[in-house]
PDB file of C-alpha atoms in Angstrom:
ATOM      1  CA  GLY A   1      13.989  -0.276  -9.412  1.00  0.00           C
ATOM      2  CA  GLU A   2      12.831  -2.198  -6.546  1.00  0.00           C
ATOM      3  CA  ASN A   3      11.079  -5.752  -6.823  1.00  0.00           C
ATOM      4  CA  VAL A   4       9.744  -7.373  -3.796  1.00  0.00           C
ATOM      5  CA  GLU A   5       8.315 -11.102  -4.252  1.00  0.00           C
ATOM      6  CA  GLN A   6       5.684 -12.175  -1.789  1.00  0.00           C
ATOM      7  CA  HIS A   7       4.942 -16.025  -0.734  1.00  0.00           C
ATOM      8  CA  PRO A   8       2.487 -17.705  -0.623  1.00  0.00           C
ATOM      9  CA  SER A   9      -0.367 -16.026  -2.489  1.00  0.00           C
ATOM     10  CA  THR A  10      -2.871 -17.781  -0.159  1.00  0.00           C
ATOM     11  CA  LEU A  11      -2.465 -19.332   3.436  1.00  0.00           C
ATOM     12  CA  SER A  12      -4.766 -21.544   5.260  1.00  0.00           C
ATOM     13  CA  VAL A  13      -4.486 -22.074   8.826  1.00  0.00           C
ATOM     14  CA  GLN A  14      -6.243 -23.552  11.640  1.00  0.00           C
ATOM     15  CA  GLU A  15      -7.281 -21.130  14.372  1.00  0.00           C
ATOM     16  CA  GLY A  16      -4.476 -20.966  16.839  1.00  0.00           C
ATOM     17  CA  ASP A  17      -1.885 -22.526  14.631  1.00  0.00           C
ATOM     18  CA  SER A  18       1.123 -19.619  13.581  1.00  0.00           C
ATOM     19  CA  ALA A  19       0.927 -17.961  10.112  1.00  0.00           C
ATOM     20  CA  VAL A  20       4.236 -17.019   8.266  1.00  0.00           C
ATOM     21  CA  ILE A  21       4.498 -15.029   5.165  1.00  0.00           C
ATOM     22  CA  LYS A  22       7.789 -14.608   3.593  1.00  0.00           C
ATOM     23  CA  CYS A  23       9.222 -11.338   0.903  1.00  0.00           C
ATOM     24  CA  THR A  24      12.511 -11.215  -0.889  1.00  0.00           C
ATOM     25  CA  TYR A  25      13.503  -7.669  -2.181  1.00  0.00           C
ATOM     26  CA  SER A  26      16.130  -6.855  -4.737  1.00  0.00           C
ATOM     27  CA  ASP A  27      17.348  -3.395  -3.725  1.00  0.00           C
ATOM     28  CA  SER A  28      20.172  -3.643  -1.288  1.00  0.00           C
ATOM     29  CA  ALA A  29      19.780   0.201  -0.890  1.00  0.00           C
ATOM     30  CA  SER A  30      15.878  -0.606   0.857  1.00  0.00           C
ATOM     31  CA  ASN A  31      16.247   0.301   4.450  1.00  0.00           C
ATOM     32  CA  TYR A  32      12.652   0.281   5.299  1.00  0.00           C
ATOM     33  CA  PHE A  33      10.011  -2.754   5.371  1.00  0.00           C
ATOM     34  CA  PRO A  34       6.090  -2.226   6.483  1.00  0.00           C
ATOM     35  CA  TRP A  35       3.588  -4.282   6.612  1.00  0.00           C
ATOM     36  CA  TYR A  36       0.224  -3.810   5.593  1.00  0.00           C
ATOM     37  CA  LYS A  37      -3.341  -5.644   6.235  1.00  0.00           C
ATOM     38  CA  GLN A  38      -6.305  -5.198   4.281  1.00  0.00           C
ATOM     39  CA  GLU A  39      -9.448  -6.708   5.247  1.00  0.00           C
ATOM     40  CA  LEU A  40     -11.978  -7.595   2.638  1.00  0.00           C
ATOM     41  CA  GLY A  41     -13.630  -4.209   1.157  1.00  0.00           C
ATOM     42  CA  LYS A  42     -11.157  -1.953   3.063  1.00  0.00           C
ATOM     43  CA  ARG A  43      -7.989   0.191   3.007  1.00  0.00           C
ATOM     44  CA  PRO A  44      -4.712  -1.168   3.574  1.00  0.00           C
ATOM     45  CA  GLN A  45      -3.819  -0.649   7.614  1.00  0.00           C
ATOM     46  CA  LEU A  46      -0.017  -0.425   8.577  1.00  0.00           C
ATOM     47  CA  ILE A  47       0.476  -3.460  11.268  1.00  0.00           C
ATOM     48  CA  ILE A  48       3.987  -3.438  11.900  1.00  0.00           C
ATOM     49  CA  ASP A  49       7.164  -2.338  10.285  1.00  0.00           C
ATOM     50  CA  ILE A  50      11.015  -2.429  10.634  1.00  0.00           C
ATOM     51  CA  ARG A  51      14.306  -0.607   9.842  1.00  0.00           C
ATOM     52  CA  SER A  52      17.352  -2.363   8.647  1.00  0.00           C
ATOM     53  CA  ASN A  53      19.165  -1.665  11.624  1.00  0.00           C
ATOM     54  CA  VAL A  54      16.809  -3.927  13.646  1.00  0.00           C
ATOM     55  CA  GLY A  55      16.878  -7.863  12.804  1.00  0.00           C
ATOM     56  CA  GLU A  56      13.308  -8.606  14.645  1.00  0.00           C
ATOM     57  CA  LYS A  57      10.269  -6.791  16.078  1.00  0.00           C
ATOM     58  CA  LYS A  58       7.662  -7.778  18.106  1.00  0.00           C
ATOM     59  CA  ASP A  59       4.090  -6.548  18.626  1.00  0.00           C
ATOM     60  CA  GLN A  60       1.903  -8.931  20.760  1.00  0.00           C
ATOM     61  CA  ARG A  61       0.786 -11.576  18.312  1.00  0.00           C
ATOM     62  CA  ILE A  62       2.869 -10.174  15.226  1.00  0.00           C
ATOM     63  CA  ALA A  63       6.844 -10.365  14.648  1.00  0.00           C
ATOM     64  CA  VAL A  64       8.680  -9.364  11.713  1.00  0.00           C
ATOM     65  CA  THR A  65      11.961 -10.714  11.189  1.00  0.00           C
ATOM     66  CA  LEU A  66      14.663  -9.324   8.473  1.00  0.00           C
ATOM     67  CA  ASN A  67      17.696 -10.614   7.097  1.00  0.00           C
ATOM     68  CA  LYS A  68      19.621  -8.317   4.986  1.00  0.00           C
ATOM     69  CA  THR A  69      22.320 -10.506   3.702  1.00  0.00           C
ATOM     70  CA  ALA A  70      19.555 -12.750   2.030  1.00  0.00           C
ATOM     71  CA  LYS A  71      17.466  -9.492   1.276  1.00  0.00           C
ATOM     72  CA  HIS A  72      14.303 -11.400   2.446  1.00  0.00           C
ATOM     73  CA  PHE A  73      11.741 -10.498   5.754  1.00  0.00           C
ATOM     74  CA  SER A  74       9.089 -12.478   7.161  1.00  0.00           C
ATOM     75  CA  LEU A  75       6.004 -12.030   8.919  1.00  0.00           C
ATOM     76  CA  HIS A  76       4.682 -14.127  11.840  1.00  0.00           C
ATOM     77  CA  ILE A  77       1.256 -14.266  13.426  1.00  0.00           C
ATOM     78  CA  THR A  78       1.097 -16.612  16.368  1.00  0.00           C
ATOM     79  CA  GLU A  79      -2.186 -17.755  18.019  1.00  0.00           C
ATOM     80  CA  THR A  80      -4.077 -17.245  14.643  1.00  0.00           C
ATOM     81  CA  GLN A  81      -7.740 -15.559  15.218  1.00  0.00           C
ATOM     82  CA  PRO A  82     -10.685 -15.750  12.484  1.00  0.00           C
ATOM     83  CA  GLU A  83     -10.270 -11.794  12.824  1.00  0.00           C
ATOM     84  CA  ASP A  84      -6.559 -12.052  11.470  1.00  0.00           C
ATOM     85  CA  SER A  85      -8.192 -13.521   8.055  1.00  0.00           C
ATOM     86  CA  ALA A  86      -6.870 -10.873   5.628  1.00  0.00           C
ATOM     87  CA  VAL A  87      -4.820  -9.852   3.036  1.00  0.00           C
ATOM     88  CA  TYR A  88      -1.326  -9.355   3.722  1.00  0.00           C
ATOM     89  CA  PHE A  89       1.093  -7.100   1.792  1.00  0.00           C
ATOM     90  CA  CYS A  90       4.875  -6.891   2.523  1.00  0.00           C
ATOM     91  CA  ALA A  91       7.157  -3.705   1.241  1.00  0.00           C
ATOM     92  CA  ALA A  92      10.120  -2.430   0.920  1.00  0.00           C
ATOM     93  CA  SER A  93      11.405   1.420   0.373  1.00  0.00           C
ATOM     94  CA  ILE A  94      14.535   3.513   0.640  1.00  0.00           C
ATOM     95  CA  GLY A  95      13.762   5.580   3.556  1.00  0.00           C
ATOM     96  CA  GLY A  96      10.402   5.280   5.223  1.00  0.00           C
ATOM     97  CA  TYR A  97       8.821   8.300   3.107  1.00  0.00           C
ATOM     98  CA  GLN A  98       9.667   7.462  -0.481  1.00  0.00           C
ATOM     99  CA  LYS A  99       7.583   5.419  -2.739  1.00  0.00           C
ATOM    100  CA  VAL A 100       6.987   1.858  -1.393  1.00  0.00           C
ATOM    101  CA  THR A 101       7.262  -1.147  -3.559  1.00  0.00           C
ATOM    102  CA  PHE A 102       4.412  -3.544  -2.460  1.00  0.00           C
ATOM    103  CA  GLY A 103       4.185  -7.421  -2.799  1.00  0.00           C
ATOM    104  CA  THR A 104       1.445  -9.031  -4.857  1.00  0.00           C
ATOM    105  CA  GLY A 105      -0.111 -10.177  -1.324  1.00  0.00           C
ATOM    106  CA  THR A 106      -0.928 -13.180   0.447  1.00  0.00           C
ATOM    107  CA  LYS A 107      -4.593 -13.997   1.421  1.00  0.00           C
ATOM    108  CA  LEU A 108      -4.509 -15.521   4.808  1.00  0.00           C
ATOM    109  CA  GLN A 109      -7.861 -17.498   6.004  1.00  0.00           C
ATOM    110  CA  VAL A 110      -7.973 -18.680   9.632  1.00  0.00           C
ATOM    111  CA  ILE A 111     -10.364 -21.654   9.906  1.00  0.00           C
ATOM    112  CA  PRO A 112     -12.525 -21.584  12.929  1.00  0.00           C
TER     113      PRO A 112
ATOM    114  CA  ASN B   1      -9.523  14.578  11.879  1.00  0.00           C
ATOM    115  CA  ALA B   2     -10.956  12.335   8.499  1.00  0.00           C
ATOM    116  CA  GLY B   3      -7.166  11.437   7.605  1.00  0.00           C
ATOM    117  CA  VAL B   4      -7.159  10.860   3.898  1.00  0.00           C
ATOM    118  CA  THR B   5     -10.564  11.057   2.277  1.00  0.00           C
ATOM    119  CA  GLN B   6     -10.986   9.880  -1.442  1.00  0.00           C
ATOM    120  CA  THR B   7     -13.928  10.947  -3.679  1.00  0.00           C
ATOM    121  CA  PRO B   8     -15.805   9.331  -5.121  1.00  0.00           C
ATOM    122  CA  LYS B   9     -15.950   5.773  -3.820  1.00  0.00           C
ATOM    123  CA  PHE B  10     -17.773   4.129  -6.990  1.00  0.00           C
ATOM    124  CA  ARG B  11     -17.842   5.285 -10.399  1.00  0.00           C
ATOM    125  CA  VAL B  12     -18.474   3.761 -13.783  1.00  0.00           C
ATOM    126  CA  LEU B  13     -17.139   5.139 -17.032  1.00  0.00           C
ATOM    127  CA  LYS B  14     -17.803   4.844 -20.559  1.00  0.00           C
ATOM    128  CA  THR B  15     -14.613   4.089 -22.709  1.00  0.00           C
ATOM    129  CA  GLY B  16     -13.292   7.504 -23.670  1.00  0.00           C
ATOM    130  CA  GLN B  17     -15.042   9.482 -20.926  1.00  0.00           C
ATOM    131  CA  SER B  18     -12.573  11.728 -18.688  1.00  0.00           C
ATOM    132  CA  MET B  19     -13.125  12.073 -14.798  1.00  0.00           C
ATOM    133  CA  THR B  20     -10.963  13.139 -11.845  1.00  0.00           C
ATOM    134  CA  LEU B  21     -10.469  11.498  -8.220  1.00  0.00           C
ATOM    135  CA  LEU B  22      -9.909  13.546  -5.368  1.00  0.00           C
ATOM    136  CA  CYS B  23      -7.609  12.832  -2.744  1.00  0.00           C
ATOM    137  CA  ALA B  24      -7.439  15.244   0.399  1.00  0.00           C
ATOM    138  CA  GLN B  25      -5.612  14.532   3.788  1.00  0.00           C
ATOM    139  CA  ASP B  26      -5.927  16.944   6.976  1.00  0.00           C
ATOM    140  CA  MET B  27      -2.683  15.337   8.463  1.00  0.00           C
ATOM    141  CA  ASN B  28       0.045  17.679   7.185  1.00  0.00           C
ATOM    142  CA  HIS B  29       1.752  15.316   5.097  1.00  0.00           C
ATOM    143  CA  GLU B  30       4.164  16.197   2.793  1.00  0.00           C
ATOM    144  CA  TYR B  31       4.062  13.179   0.527  1.00  0.00           C
ATOM    145  CA  MET B  32       0.913  12.026  -1.513  1.00  0.00           C
ATOM    146  CA  TYR B  33       0.588   8.583  -3.714  1.00  0.00           C
ATOM    147  CA  TRP B  34      -1.775   7.336  -6.017  1.00  0.00           C
ATOM    148  CA  TYR B  35      -1.673   3.235  -6.478  1.00  0.00           C
ATOM    149  CA  ARG B  36      -4.229   1.071  -8.440  1.00  0.00           C
ATOM    150  CA  GLN B  37      -5.041  -2.307  -7.003  1.00  0.00           C
ATOM    151  CA  ASP B  38      -5.716  -5.536  -9.228  1.00  0.00           C
ATOM    152  CA  PRO B  39      -6.394  -9.025  -8.650  1.00  0.00           C
ATOM    153  CA  GLY B  40      -3.176 -10.958  -8.163  1.00  0.00           C
ATOM    154  CA  MET B  41      -1.159  -7.716  -8.632  1.00  0.00           C
ATOM    155  CA  GLY B  42      -0.685  -5.946  -5.410  1.00  0.00           C
ATOM    156  CA  LEU B  43      -0.687  -2.083  -5.029  1.00  0.00           C
ATOM    157  CA  ARG B  44       1.082  -0.603  -8.256  1.00  0.00           C
ATOM    158  CA  LEU B  45       2.453   2.888  -7.977  1.00  0.00           C
ATOM    159  CA  ILE B  46       1.032   5.189 -10.438  1.00  0.00           C
ATOM    160  CA  HIS B  47       1.993   8.646  -9.736  1.00  0.00           C
ATOM    161  CA  TYR B  48       3.211  10.888  -6.519  1.00  0.00           C
ATOM    162  CA  SER B  49       3.901  14.113  -5.350  1.00  0.00           C
ATOM    163  CA  VAL B  50       6.575  14.713  -2.316  1.00  0.00           C
ATOM    164  CA  GLY B  51       4.979  18.396  -2.186  1.00  0.00           C
ATOM    165  CA  GLU B  52       2.796  20.741  -3.177  1.00  0.00           C
ATOM    166  CA  GLY B  53       3.537  21.985  -7.215  1.00  0.00           C
ATOM    167  CA  THR B  54       5.599  18.738  -7.425  1.00  0.00           C
ATOM    168  CA  THR B  55       4.340  15.440  -9.260  1.00  0.00           C
ATOM    169  CA  ALA B  56       6.286  12.355 -10.118  1.00  0.00           C
ATOM    170  CA  LYS B  57       5.786   9.455 -12.225  1.00  0.00           C
ATOM    171  CA  GLY B  58       5.716   5.830 -10.553  1.00  0.00           C
ATOM    172  CA  GLU B  59       5.476   2.420 -12.239  1.00  0.00           C
ATOM    173  CA  VAL B  60       2.505   2.487 -13.979  1.00  0.00           C
ATOM    174  CA  PRO B  61       1.707   6.340 -15.106  1.00  0.00           C
ATOM    175  CA  ASP B  62       0.590   5.797 -18.892  1.00  0.00           C
ATOM    176  CA  GLY B  63      -3.178   7.138 -19.233  1.00  0.00           C
ATOM    177  CA  TYR B  64      -3.155   9.239 -16.094  1.00  0.00           C
ATOM    178  CA  ASN B  65      -2.350  12.721 -14.870  1.00  0.00           C
ATOM    179  CA  VAL B  66      -2.010  14.299 -11.570  1.00  0.00           C
ATOM    180  CA  SER B  67      -1.766  17.713 -10.206  1.00  0.00           C
ATOM    181  CA  ARG B  68      -1.154  18.594  -6.461  1.00  0.00           C
ATOM    182  CA  LEU B  69      -1.888  22.535  -6.449  1.00  0.00           C
ATOM    183  CA  LYS B  70      -2.741  22.528  -2.620  1.00  0.00           C
ATOM    184  CA  LYS B  71      -0.376  20.708  -0.278  1.00  0.00           C
ATOM    185  CA  GLN B  72      -3.554  18.814   1.287  1.00  0.00           C
ATOM    186  CA  ASN B  73      -5.051  17.626  -2.062  1.00  0.00           C
ATOM    187  CA  PHE B  74      -3.739  15.424  -4.707  1.00  0.00           C
ATOM    188  CA  LEU B  75      -5.808  14.918  -8.086  1.00  0.00           C
ATOM    189  CA  LEU B  76      -5.706  11.763 -10.140  1.00  0.00           C
ATOM    190  CA  GLY B  77      -6.769  12.364 -13.810  1.00  0.00           C
ATOM    191  CA  LEU B  78      -8.366   9.867 -16.462  1.00  0.00           C
ATOM    192  CA  GLU B  79      -8.519  12.044 -19.771  1.00  0.00           C
ATOM    193  CA  SER B  80      -9.778   8.889 -21.907  1.00  0.00           C
ATOM    194  CA  ALA B  81     -10.596   6.087 -20.178  1.00  0.00           C
ATOM    195  CA  ALA B  82     -10.103   2.691 -21.355  1.00  0.00           C
ATOM    196  CA  PRO B  83     -11.384  -0.919 -19.666  1.00  0.00           C
ATOM    197  CA  SER B  84      -7.893  -1.600 -18.739  1.00  0.00           C
ATOM    198  CA  GLN B  85      -8.027   1.435 -16.138  1.00  0.00           C
ATOM    199  CA  THR B  86     -10.650  -1.005 -14.574  1.00  0.00           C
ATOM    200  CA  SER B  87      -9.757  -1.220 -11.144  1.00  0.00           C
ATOM    201  CA  VAL B  88      -9.573  -0.091  -7.415  1.00  0.00           C
ATOM    202  CA  TYR B  89      -7.906   3.300  -6.894  1.00  0.00           C
ATOM    203  CA  PHE B  90      -5.770   3.906  -3.620  1.00  0.00           C
ATOM    204  CA  CYS B  91      -4.579   7.102  -2.401  1.00  0.00           C
ATOM    205  CA  ALA B  92      -2.000   7.207   0.349  1.00  0.00           C
ATOM    206  CA  SER B  93      -0.332  10.029   2.400  1.00  0.00           C
ATOM    207  CA  SER B  94       2.854  10.023   4.405  1.00  0.00           C
ATOM    208  CA  TYR B  95       5.404  12.771   6.023  1.00  0.00           C
ATOM    209  CA  SER B  96       8.587  13.449   4.516  1.00  0.00           C
ATOM    210  CA  SER B  97      11.708  12.624   6.630  1.00  0.00           C
ATOM    211  CA  ALA B  98       9.841  12.589   9.750  1.00  0.00           C
ATOM    212  CA  GLU B  99       8.599   9.676  11.851  1.00  0.00           C
ATOM    213  CA  PRO B 100       6.053   8.025  12.181  1.00  0.00           C
ATOM    214  CA  TYR B 101       6.619   6.223   8.700  1.00  0.00           C
ATOM    215  CA  GLY B 102       4.417   4.263   6.848  1.00  0.00           C
ATOM    216  CA  TYR B 103       1.176   5.327   4.581  1.00  0.00           C
ATOM    217  CA  THR B 104      -2.019   6.235   5.539  1.00  0.00           C
ATOM    218  CA  PHE B 105      -4.611   5.168   3.182  1.00  0.00           C
ATOM    219  CA  GLY B 106      -7.921   6.356   1.835  1.00  0.00           C
ATOM    220  CA  SER B 107     -10.711   4.022   1.445  1.00  0.00           C
ATOM    221  CA  GLY B 108     -10.466   3.348  -2.086  1.00  0.00           C
ATOM    222  CA  THR B 109     -12.353   4.539  -5.319  1.00  0.00           C
ATOM    223  CA  ARG B 110     -13.645   1.454  -7.501  1.00  0.00           C
ATOM    224  CA  LEU B 111     -13.939   2.408 -11.040  1.00  0.00           C
ATOM    225  CA  THR B 112     -15.412   0.345 -13.919  1.00  0.00           C
ATOM    226  CA  VAL B 113     -14.464   1.459 -17.290  1.00  0.00           C
ATOM    227  CA  VAL B 114     -17.013  -0.122 -19.923  1.00  0.00           C
TER     228      VAL B 114
END
């Protein structure tokens, strides 16, 4: 089955700096890559996703890039703010609706 | 529109006891899933369902059973709870082949088995 590895497991940045979280996947058939944000004690929420026919997608301060050849994708957060502090999960699946395999999560701390 | 609702939110069980977690969604989603979340291990799929009356095993199905008698409900059962099943359980749902993709999660159930 699919295996998703995520790095780093923890990340501390100063407010205003950028944060990058990287993930690799094993199944070349995977074609949908969502990112979820989970604030402390809350449910995971979808923040951005990308499909395999697109190399990059942006939504305000968040961007995701995908390298199909290398089978890795990354989340970029610019101009970080304290409210960005959370655990971020990458994921991969074949088709957006089939069972999704999650990475182990990155705890991001934005220091004011 | 409540989205995905999980009950109960918290539960403490003694080893060997049984319980059922209920997930209900009002978005007419075809697919439903049960995940467990443990520190450092992310979200791991227990069981999932692609439609009413159907269920399938995920990554960590042992010790759990599920049923989906109605499209909007997905039940997760623990027949004989073990301390290793102490975890936070999340239900999620999604459309089948239609966009938007992505899961909608419930608020979670924190289960402690003593």
